[in-house]
Tab-separated table of C-alpha atoms and ligand atoms in Angstrom:
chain	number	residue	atom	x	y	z
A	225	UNK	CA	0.000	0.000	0.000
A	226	UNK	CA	1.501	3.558	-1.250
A	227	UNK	CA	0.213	6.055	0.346
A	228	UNK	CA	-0.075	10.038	-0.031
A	229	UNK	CA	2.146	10.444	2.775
A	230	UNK	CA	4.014	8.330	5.080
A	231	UNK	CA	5.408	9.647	8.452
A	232	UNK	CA	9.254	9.417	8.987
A	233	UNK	CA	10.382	7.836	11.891
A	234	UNK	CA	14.189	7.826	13.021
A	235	UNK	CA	15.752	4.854	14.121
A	236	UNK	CA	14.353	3.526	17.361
A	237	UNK	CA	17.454	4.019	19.030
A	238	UNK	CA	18.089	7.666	18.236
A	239	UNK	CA	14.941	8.382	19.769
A	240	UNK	CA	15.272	6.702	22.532
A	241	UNK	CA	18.867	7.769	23.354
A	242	UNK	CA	17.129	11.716	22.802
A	243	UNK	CA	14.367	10.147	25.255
A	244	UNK	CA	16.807	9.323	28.263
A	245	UNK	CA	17.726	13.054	28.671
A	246	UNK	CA	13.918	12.876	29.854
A	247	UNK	CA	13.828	9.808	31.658
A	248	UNK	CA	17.340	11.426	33.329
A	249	UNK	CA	15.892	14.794	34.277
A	250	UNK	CA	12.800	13.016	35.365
A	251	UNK	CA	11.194	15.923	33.762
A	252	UNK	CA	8.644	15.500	31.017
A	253	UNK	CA	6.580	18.505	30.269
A	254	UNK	CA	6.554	22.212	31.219
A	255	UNK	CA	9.105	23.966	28.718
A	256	UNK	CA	11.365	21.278	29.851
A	257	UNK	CA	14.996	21.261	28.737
A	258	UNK	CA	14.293	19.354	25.644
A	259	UNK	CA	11.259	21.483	24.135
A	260	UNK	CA	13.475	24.733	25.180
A	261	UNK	CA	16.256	23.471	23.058
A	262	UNK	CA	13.936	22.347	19.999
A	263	UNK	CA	12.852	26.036	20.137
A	264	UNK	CA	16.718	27.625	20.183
A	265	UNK	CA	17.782	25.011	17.343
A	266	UNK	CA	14.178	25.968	15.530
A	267	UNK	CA	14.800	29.295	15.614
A	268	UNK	CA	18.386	29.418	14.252
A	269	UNK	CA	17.262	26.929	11.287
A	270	UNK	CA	14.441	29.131	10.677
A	271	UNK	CA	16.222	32.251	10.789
A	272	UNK	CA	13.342	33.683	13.385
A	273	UNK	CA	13.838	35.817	16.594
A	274	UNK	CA	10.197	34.871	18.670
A	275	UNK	CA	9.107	30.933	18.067
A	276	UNK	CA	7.476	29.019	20.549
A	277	UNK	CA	6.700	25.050	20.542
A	278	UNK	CA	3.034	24.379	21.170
A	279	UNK	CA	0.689	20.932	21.028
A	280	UNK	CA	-0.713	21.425	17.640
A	281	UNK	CA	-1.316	23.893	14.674
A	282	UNK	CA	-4.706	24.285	14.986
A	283	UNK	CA	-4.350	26.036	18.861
A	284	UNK	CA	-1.721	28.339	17.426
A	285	UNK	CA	-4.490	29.387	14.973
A	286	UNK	CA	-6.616	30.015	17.814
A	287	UNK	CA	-4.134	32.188	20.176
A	288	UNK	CA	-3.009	33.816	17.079
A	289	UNK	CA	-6.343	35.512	16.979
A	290	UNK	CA	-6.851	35.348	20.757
A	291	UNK	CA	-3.598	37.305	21.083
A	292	UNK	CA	-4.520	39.753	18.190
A	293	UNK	CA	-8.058	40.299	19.925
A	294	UNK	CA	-9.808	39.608	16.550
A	295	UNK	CA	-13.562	38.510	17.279
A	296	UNK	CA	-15.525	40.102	14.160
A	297	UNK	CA	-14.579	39.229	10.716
A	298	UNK	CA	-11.666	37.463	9.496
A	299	UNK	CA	-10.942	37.388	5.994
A	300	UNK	CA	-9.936	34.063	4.879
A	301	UNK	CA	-8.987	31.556	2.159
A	302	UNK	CA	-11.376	28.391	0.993
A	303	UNK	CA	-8.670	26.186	-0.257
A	304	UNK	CA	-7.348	24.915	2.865
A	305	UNK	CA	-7.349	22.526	5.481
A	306	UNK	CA	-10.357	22.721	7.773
A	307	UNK	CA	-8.392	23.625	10.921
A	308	UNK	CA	-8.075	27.126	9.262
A	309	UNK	CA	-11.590	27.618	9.065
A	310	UNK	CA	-12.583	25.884	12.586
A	311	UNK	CA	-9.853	27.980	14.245
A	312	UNK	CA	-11.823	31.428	13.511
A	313	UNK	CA	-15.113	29.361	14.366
A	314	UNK	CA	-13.787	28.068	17.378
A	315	UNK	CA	-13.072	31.740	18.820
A	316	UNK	CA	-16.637	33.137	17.831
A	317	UNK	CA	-14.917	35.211	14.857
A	318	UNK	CA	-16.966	35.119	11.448
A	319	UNK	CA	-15.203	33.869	8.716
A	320	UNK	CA	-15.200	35.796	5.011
A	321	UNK	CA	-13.637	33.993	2.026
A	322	UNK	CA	-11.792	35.571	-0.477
A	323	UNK	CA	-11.346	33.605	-3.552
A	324	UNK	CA	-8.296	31.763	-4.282
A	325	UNK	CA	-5.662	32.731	-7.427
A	326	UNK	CA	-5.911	29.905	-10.317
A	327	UNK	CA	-2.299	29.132	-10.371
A	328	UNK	CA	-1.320	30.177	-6.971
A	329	UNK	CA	-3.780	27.942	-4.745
A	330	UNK	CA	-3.638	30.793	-2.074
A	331	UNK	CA	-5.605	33.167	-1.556
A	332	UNK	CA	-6.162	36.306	-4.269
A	333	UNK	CA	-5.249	39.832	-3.102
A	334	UNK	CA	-7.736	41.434	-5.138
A	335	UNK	CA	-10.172	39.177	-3.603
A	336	UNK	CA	-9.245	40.410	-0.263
A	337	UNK	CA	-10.002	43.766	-1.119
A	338	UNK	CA	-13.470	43.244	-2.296
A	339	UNK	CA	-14.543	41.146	0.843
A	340	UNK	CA	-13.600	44.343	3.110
A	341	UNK	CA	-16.541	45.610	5.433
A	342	UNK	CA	-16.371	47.535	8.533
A	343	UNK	CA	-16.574	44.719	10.522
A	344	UNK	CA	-12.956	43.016	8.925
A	345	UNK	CA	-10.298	42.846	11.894
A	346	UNK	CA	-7.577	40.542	10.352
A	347	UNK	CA	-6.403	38.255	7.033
A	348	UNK	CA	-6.143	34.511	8.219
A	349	UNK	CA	-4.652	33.351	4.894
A	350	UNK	CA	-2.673	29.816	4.364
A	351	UNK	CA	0.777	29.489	2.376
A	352	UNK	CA	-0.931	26.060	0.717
A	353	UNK	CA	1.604	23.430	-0.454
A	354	UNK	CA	3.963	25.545	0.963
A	355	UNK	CA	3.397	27.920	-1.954
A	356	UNK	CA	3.805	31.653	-0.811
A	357	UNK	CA	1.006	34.166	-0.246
A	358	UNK	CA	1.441	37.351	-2.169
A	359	UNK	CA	2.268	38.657	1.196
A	360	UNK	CA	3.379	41.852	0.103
A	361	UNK	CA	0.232	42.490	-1.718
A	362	UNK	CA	-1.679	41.433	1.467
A	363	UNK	CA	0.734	43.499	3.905
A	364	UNK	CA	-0.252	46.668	1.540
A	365	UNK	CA	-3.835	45.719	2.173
A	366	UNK	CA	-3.578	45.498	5.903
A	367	UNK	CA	-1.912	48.126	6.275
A	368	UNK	CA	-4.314	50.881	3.881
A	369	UNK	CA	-7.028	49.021	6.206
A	370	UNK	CA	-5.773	48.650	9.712
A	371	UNK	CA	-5.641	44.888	9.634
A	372	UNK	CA	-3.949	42.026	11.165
A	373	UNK	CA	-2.446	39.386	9.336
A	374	UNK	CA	-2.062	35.762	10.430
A	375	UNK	CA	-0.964	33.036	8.286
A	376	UNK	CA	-1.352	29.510	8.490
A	377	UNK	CA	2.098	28.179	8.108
A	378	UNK	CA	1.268	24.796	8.439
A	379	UNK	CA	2.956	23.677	5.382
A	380	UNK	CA	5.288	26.255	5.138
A	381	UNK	CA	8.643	24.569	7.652
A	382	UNK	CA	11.988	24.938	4.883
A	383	UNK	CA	9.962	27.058	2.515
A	384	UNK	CA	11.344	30.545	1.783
A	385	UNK	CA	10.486	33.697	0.121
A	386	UNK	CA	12.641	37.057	-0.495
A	387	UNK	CA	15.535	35.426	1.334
A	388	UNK	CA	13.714	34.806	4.487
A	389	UNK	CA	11.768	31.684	6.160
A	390	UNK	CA	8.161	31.960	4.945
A	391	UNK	CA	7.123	31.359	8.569
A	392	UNK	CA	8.448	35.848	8.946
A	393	UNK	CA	5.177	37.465	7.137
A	394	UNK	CA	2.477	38.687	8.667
A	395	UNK	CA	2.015	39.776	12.274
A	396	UNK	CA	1.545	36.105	13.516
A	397	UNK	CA	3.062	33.346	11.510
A	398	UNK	CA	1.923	29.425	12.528
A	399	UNK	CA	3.072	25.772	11.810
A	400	UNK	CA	2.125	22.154	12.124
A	401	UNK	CA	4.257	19.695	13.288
A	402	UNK	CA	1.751	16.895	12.805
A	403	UNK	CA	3.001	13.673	11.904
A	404	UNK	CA	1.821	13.973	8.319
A	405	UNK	CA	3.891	17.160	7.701
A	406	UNK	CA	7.937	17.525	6.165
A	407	UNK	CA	8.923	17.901	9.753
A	408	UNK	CA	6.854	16.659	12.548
A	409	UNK	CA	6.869	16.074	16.603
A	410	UNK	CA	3.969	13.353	16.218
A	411	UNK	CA	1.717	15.923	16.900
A	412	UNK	CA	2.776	19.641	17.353
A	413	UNK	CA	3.198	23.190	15.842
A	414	UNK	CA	4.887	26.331	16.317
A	415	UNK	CA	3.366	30.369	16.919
A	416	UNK	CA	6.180	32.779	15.612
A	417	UNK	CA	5.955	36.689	15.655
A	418	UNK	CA	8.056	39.758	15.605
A	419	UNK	CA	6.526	41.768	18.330
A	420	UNK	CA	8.312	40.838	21.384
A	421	UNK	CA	4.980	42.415	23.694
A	422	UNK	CA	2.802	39.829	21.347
A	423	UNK	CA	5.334	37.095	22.137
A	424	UNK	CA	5.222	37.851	25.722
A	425	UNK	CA	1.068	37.362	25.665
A	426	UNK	CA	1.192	33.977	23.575
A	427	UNK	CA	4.000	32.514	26.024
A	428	UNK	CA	2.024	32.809	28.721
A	429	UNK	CA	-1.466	31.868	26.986
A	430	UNK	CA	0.266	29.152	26.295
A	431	UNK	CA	0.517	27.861	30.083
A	432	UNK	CA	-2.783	28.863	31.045
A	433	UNK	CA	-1.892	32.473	31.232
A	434	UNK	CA	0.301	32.202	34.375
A	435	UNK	CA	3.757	31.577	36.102
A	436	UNK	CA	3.730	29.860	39.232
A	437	UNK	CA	1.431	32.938	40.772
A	438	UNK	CA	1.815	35.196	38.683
A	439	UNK	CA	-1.199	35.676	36.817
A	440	UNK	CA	-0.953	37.869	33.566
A	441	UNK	CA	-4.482	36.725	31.366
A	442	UNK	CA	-6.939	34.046	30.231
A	443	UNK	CA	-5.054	31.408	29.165
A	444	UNK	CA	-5.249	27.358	27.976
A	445	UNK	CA	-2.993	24.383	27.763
A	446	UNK	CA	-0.860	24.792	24.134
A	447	UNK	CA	2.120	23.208	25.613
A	448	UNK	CA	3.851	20.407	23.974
A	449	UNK	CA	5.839	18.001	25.704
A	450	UNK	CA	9.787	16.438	26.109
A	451	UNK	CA	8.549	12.891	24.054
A	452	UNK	CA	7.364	15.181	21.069
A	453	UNK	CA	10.159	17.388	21.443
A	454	UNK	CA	12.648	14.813	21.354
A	455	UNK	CA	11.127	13.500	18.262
A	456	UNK	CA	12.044	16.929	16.532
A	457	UNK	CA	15.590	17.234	17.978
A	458	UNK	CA	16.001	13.636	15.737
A	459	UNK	CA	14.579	14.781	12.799
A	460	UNK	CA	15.609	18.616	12.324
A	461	UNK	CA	19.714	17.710	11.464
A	462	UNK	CA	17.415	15.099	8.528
A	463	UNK	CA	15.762	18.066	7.189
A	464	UNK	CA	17.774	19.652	4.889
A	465	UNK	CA	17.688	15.615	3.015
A	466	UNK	CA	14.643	14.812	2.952
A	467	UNK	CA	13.792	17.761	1.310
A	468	UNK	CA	16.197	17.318	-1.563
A	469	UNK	CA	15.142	13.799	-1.871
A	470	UNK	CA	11.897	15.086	-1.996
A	471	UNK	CA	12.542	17.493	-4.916
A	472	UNK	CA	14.067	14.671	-7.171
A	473	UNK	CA	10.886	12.885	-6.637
A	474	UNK	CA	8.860	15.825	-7.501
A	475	UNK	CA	11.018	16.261	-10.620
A	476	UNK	CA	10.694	12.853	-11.359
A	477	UNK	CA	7.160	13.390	-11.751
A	478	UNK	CA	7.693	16.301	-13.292
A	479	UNK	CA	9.140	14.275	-16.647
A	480	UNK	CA	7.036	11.861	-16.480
A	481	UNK	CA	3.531	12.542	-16.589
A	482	UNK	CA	1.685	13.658	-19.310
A	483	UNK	CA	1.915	17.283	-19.220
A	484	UNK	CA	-1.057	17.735	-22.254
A	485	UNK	CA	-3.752	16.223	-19.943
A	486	UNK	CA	-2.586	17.059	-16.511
A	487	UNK	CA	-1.543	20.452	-15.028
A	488	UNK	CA	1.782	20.199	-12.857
A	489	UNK	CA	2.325	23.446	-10.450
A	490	UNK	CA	3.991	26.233	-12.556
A	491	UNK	CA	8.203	26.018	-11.465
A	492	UNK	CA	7.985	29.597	-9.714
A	493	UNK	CA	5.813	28.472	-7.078
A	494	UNK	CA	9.225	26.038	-6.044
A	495	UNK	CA	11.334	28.072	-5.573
A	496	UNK	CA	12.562	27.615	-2.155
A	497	UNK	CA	9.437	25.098	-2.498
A	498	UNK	CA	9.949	22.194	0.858
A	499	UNK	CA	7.675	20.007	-1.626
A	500	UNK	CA	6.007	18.777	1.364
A	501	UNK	CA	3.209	17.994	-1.089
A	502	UNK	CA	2.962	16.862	-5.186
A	503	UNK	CA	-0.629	18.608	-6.164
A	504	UNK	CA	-1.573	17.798	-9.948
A	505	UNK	CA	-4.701	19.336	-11.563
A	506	UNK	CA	-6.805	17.065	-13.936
A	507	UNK	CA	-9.209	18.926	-16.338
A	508	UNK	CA	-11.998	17.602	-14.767
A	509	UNK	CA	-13.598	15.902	-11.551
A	510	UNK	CA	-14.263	12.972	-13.648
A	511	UNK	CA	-11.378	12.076	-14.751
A	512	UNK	CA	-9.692	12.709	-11.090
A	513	UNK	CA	-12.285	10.242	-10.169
A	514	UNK	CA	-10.982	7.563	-12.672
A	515	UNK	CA	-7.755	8.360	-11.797
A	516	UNK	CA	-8.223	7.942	-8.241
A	517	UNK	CA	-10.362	4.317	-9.085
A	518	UNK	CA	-7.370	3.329	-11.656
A	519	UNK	CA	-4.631	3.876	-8.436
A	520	UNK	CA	-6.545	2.075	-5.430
A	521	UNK	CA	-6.632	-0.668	-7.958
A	522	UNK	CA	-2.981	-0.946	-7.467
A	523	UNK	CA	-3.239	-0.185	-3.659
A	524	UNK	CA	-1.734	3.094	-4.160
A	525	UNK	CA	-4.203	5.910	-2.160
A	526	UNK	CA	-3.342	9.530	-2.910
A	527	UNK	CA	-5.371	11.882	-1.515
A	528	UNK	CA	-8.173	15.108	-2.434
A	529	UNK	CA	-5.979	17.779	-0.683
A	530	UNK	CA	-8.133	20.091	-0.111
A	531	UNK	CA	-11.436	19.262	-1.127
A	532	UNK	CA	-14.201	20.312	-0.542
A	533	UNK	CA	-13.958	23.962	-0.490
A	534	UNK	CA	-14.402	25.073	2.989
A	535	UNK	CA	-16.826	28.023	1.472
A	536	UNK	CA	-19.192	24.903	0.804
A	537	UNK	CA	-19.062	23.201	3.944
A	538	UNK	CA	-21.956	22.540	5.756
A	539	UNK	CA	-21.186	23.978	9.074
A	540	UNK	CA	-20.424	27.299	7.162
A	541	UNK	CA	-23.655	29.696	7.516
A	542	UNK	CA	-22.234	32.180	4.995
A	543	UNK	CA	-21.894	30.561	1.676
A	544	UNK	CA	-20.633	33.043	-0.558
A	545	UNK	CA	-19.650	31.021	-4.151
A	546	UNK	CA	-15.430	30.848	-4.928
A	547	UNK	CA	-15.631	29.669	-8.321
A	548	UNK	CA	-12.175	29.062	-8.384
A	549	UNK	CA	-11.685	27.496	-4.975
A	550	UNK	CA	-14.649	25.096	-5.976
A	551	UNK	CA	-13.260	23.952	-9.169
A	552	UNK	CA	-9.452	23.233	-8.239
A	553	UNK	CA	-10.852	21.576	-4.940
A	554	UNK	CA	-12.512	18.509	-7.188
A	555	UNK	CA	-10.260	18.549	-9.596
A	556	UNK	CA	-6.915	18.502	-7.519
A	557	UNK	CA	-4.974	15.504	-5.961
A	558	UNK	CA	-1.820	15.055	-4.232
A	559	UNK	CA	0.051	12.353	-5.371
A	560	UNK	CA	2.284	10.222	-2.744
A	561	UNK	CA	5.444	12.007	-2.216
A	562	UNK	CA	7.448	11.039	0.634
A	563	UNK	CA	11.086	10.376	1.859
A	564	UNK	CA	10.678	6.451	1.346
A	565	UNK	CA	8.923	6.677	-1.834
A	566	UNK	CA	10.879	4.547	-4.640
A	567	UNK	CA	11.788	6.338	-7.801
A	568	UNK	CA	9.976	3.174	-9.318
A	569	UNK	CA	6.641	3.828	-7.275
A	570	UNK	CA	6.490	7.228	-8.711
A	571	UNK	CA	7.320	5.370	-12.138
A	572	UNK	CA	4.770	3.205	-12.001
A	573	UNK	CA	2.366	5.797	-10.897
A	574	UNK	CA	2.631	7.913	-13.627
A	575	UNK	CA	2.072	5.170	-15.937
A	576	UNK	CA	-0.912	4.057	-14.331
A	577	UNK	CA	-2.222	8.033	-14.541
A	578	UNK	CA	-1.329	8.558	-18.128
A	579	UNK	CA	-3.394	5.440	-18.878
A	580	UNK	CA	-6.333	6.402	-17.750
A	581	UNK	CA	-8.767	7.648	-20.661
A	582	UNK	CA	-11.167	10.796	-20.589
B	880	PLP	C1	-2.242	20.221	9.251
B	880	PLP	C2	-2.835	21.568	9.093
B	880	PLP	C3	-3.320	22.303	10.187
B	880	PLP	C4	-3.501	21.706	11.548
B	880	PLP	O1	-2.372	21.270	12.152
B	880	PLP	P1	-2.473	20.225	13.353
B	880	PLP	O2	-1.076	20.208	13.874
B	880	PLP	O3	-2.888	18.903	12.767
B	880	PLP	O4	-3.454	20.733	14.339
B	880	PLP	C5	-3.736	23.611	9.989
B	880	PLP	N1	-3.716	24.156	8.767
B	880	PLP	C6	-3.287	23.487	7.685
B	880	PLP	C7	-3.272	24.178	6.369
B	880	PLP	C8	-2.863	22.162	7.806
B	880	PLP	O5	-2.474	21.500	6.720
């Protein structure tokens, strides 16, 4: 069985040689020495001044806008993971979609502009695929408006832009370190700013707003542990590899599938790319759908990332239409890509796509 993704694990031993420092402190959660020193090493690979290491990516998403005091509307993108959308949900904000770009998968500047009411507080938009917002677009936006920006970072770890770490736009920057991402804890994620007053607010939401009895706000539990830490501290020094390895795949499928039927993302949007992810368009839902029959024939299960649009969920009460959102969302499908993945797997998956008729 191939699938779309499959986690990378180091050797046992490594991990559990990174686990005695623990079991030797007798100290497993807290900001413990481990998760302090995933942060430092973060934060130099990164390039970033302000990072902290928290459970997930979906409660960064959250205290992002808790921090920000958004609770009105939040301008946001439909082609995404869910955990975008239930994050403004979740803190009683109302979410506004702004069209995605047909090439870009993120979300459309102009778009941004049009949604604007007087009851827009921030941008929650989402570097998909690791593809970069146009964030200076958005910035000028924010900016002519009063707005906040947040972006969903989640599959932006390794990905760069203008010489810096994707994860520096906006006034909050988030990431997933879930276990399906390029660079995971098991489950995790990381809140990054540049405001050191901001950073100051999230470090303590993150421990339910106090220290020892000191009590500064609300707060909730967003703090990840040493066993998920440790996990990272094996796999950053990997990083750099399995992203290279990763781009030969992607190349690999690149050359080898056919290019007249089946829209590969356009080179720019690589550059400084982490190909966490291998997103192909078909020209139609149909065919995706006999292309996604033709591969589970072979036990090989990619996967409808994102689909369906979150404007046409049904737990969304506002339903404005995204054309564009709705039509790359069943027609798109990321195709296995992983560290693991034999160059003859992707061989024999492009042959098995190219043979599939209209
Ligand atoms: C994975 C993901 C999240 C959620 O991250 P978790 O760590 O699983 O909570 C949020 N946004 C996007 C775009 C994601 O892909």
């Amino acid at each position: 069985m191939i699938n779309v993704t499959q986690t990378y694990l180091p050797p046992f031993e490594e991990y559990s040689a990174m686990l005695k420092r623990a079991w030797d402190n007798g100290w497993v959660t807290n900001n413990g020495i481990l998760v302090q020193e995933l942060e430092t090493k973060l934060k130099t690979f990164l390039g970033l001044d302000n990072l902290l290491f928290c459970a997930n990516g979906t409660i960064v998403l959250q205290m992002a806008l808790k921090a920000l005091g958004i609770t009105r509307e939040v301008i946001t993108t439909p082609f995404s993971y869910v955990a975008t959308l239930n994050a403004i949900l979740w803190e009683g904000c109302t979410p506004v979609f702004a069209d995605i770009g047909p090439d870009t998968f993120c979300i459309d500047a102009e778009k941004i502009e049009e949604a604007i009411t007087e009851n827009t507080e921030a941008i929650l938009a989402t570097h998909v695929y690791g593809f970069p917002c146009d964030v200076d677009a958005i910035q000028r936006i924010a900016d002519k408006h009063q707005l906040k920006v947040i972006y969903d970072g989640a599959h932006a770890f390794g990905c760069s832009y203008k010489g810096k770490s994707l994860l520096d736009f906006g006034d909050i920057s988030t990431c997933s370190f879930h276990a399906t991402k390029i660079f995971h804890t098991v489950e995790g994620g990381a809140i990054i700013c540049h405001d050191k007053a901001l950073f100051d607010k999230i470090f303590h939401y993150r421990q339910f707003g106090h220290i020892y009895d000191e009590y500064f706000s609300i707060g909730i539990n967003a703090k990840n542990s040493e066993l998920h830490a440790a996990m990272g501290l094996c796999l950053l020094p990997l990083i750099q590899g399995h992203i290279d390895r990763r781009k030969m795949l992607a190349d690999l499928y690149d050359s080898l599938l056919n290019k007249n039927r089946i829209k590969i993302t356009d080179a720019y949007l690589r550059e400084n790319n982490n190909y966490g992810y291998y997103p192909v368009l078909f020209e139609s839902e149909s065919v995706l759908l006999k292309v996604m029959d033709k591969l589970r024939e072979h036990d090989i299960s990619p996967r409808r990332y994102f689909y369906p649009s979150l404007n046409e969920l049904p737990h969304v009460n506002q339903q404005s239409p995204c054309p564009v959102s709705e039509s790359i969302s069943r027609r798109v499908l990321a195709l296995p890509l992983f560290n693991n993945l034999a160059e003859a797997d992707v061989s024999h998956i492009c042959s098995l796509i190219n043979s599939v008729q209209d």
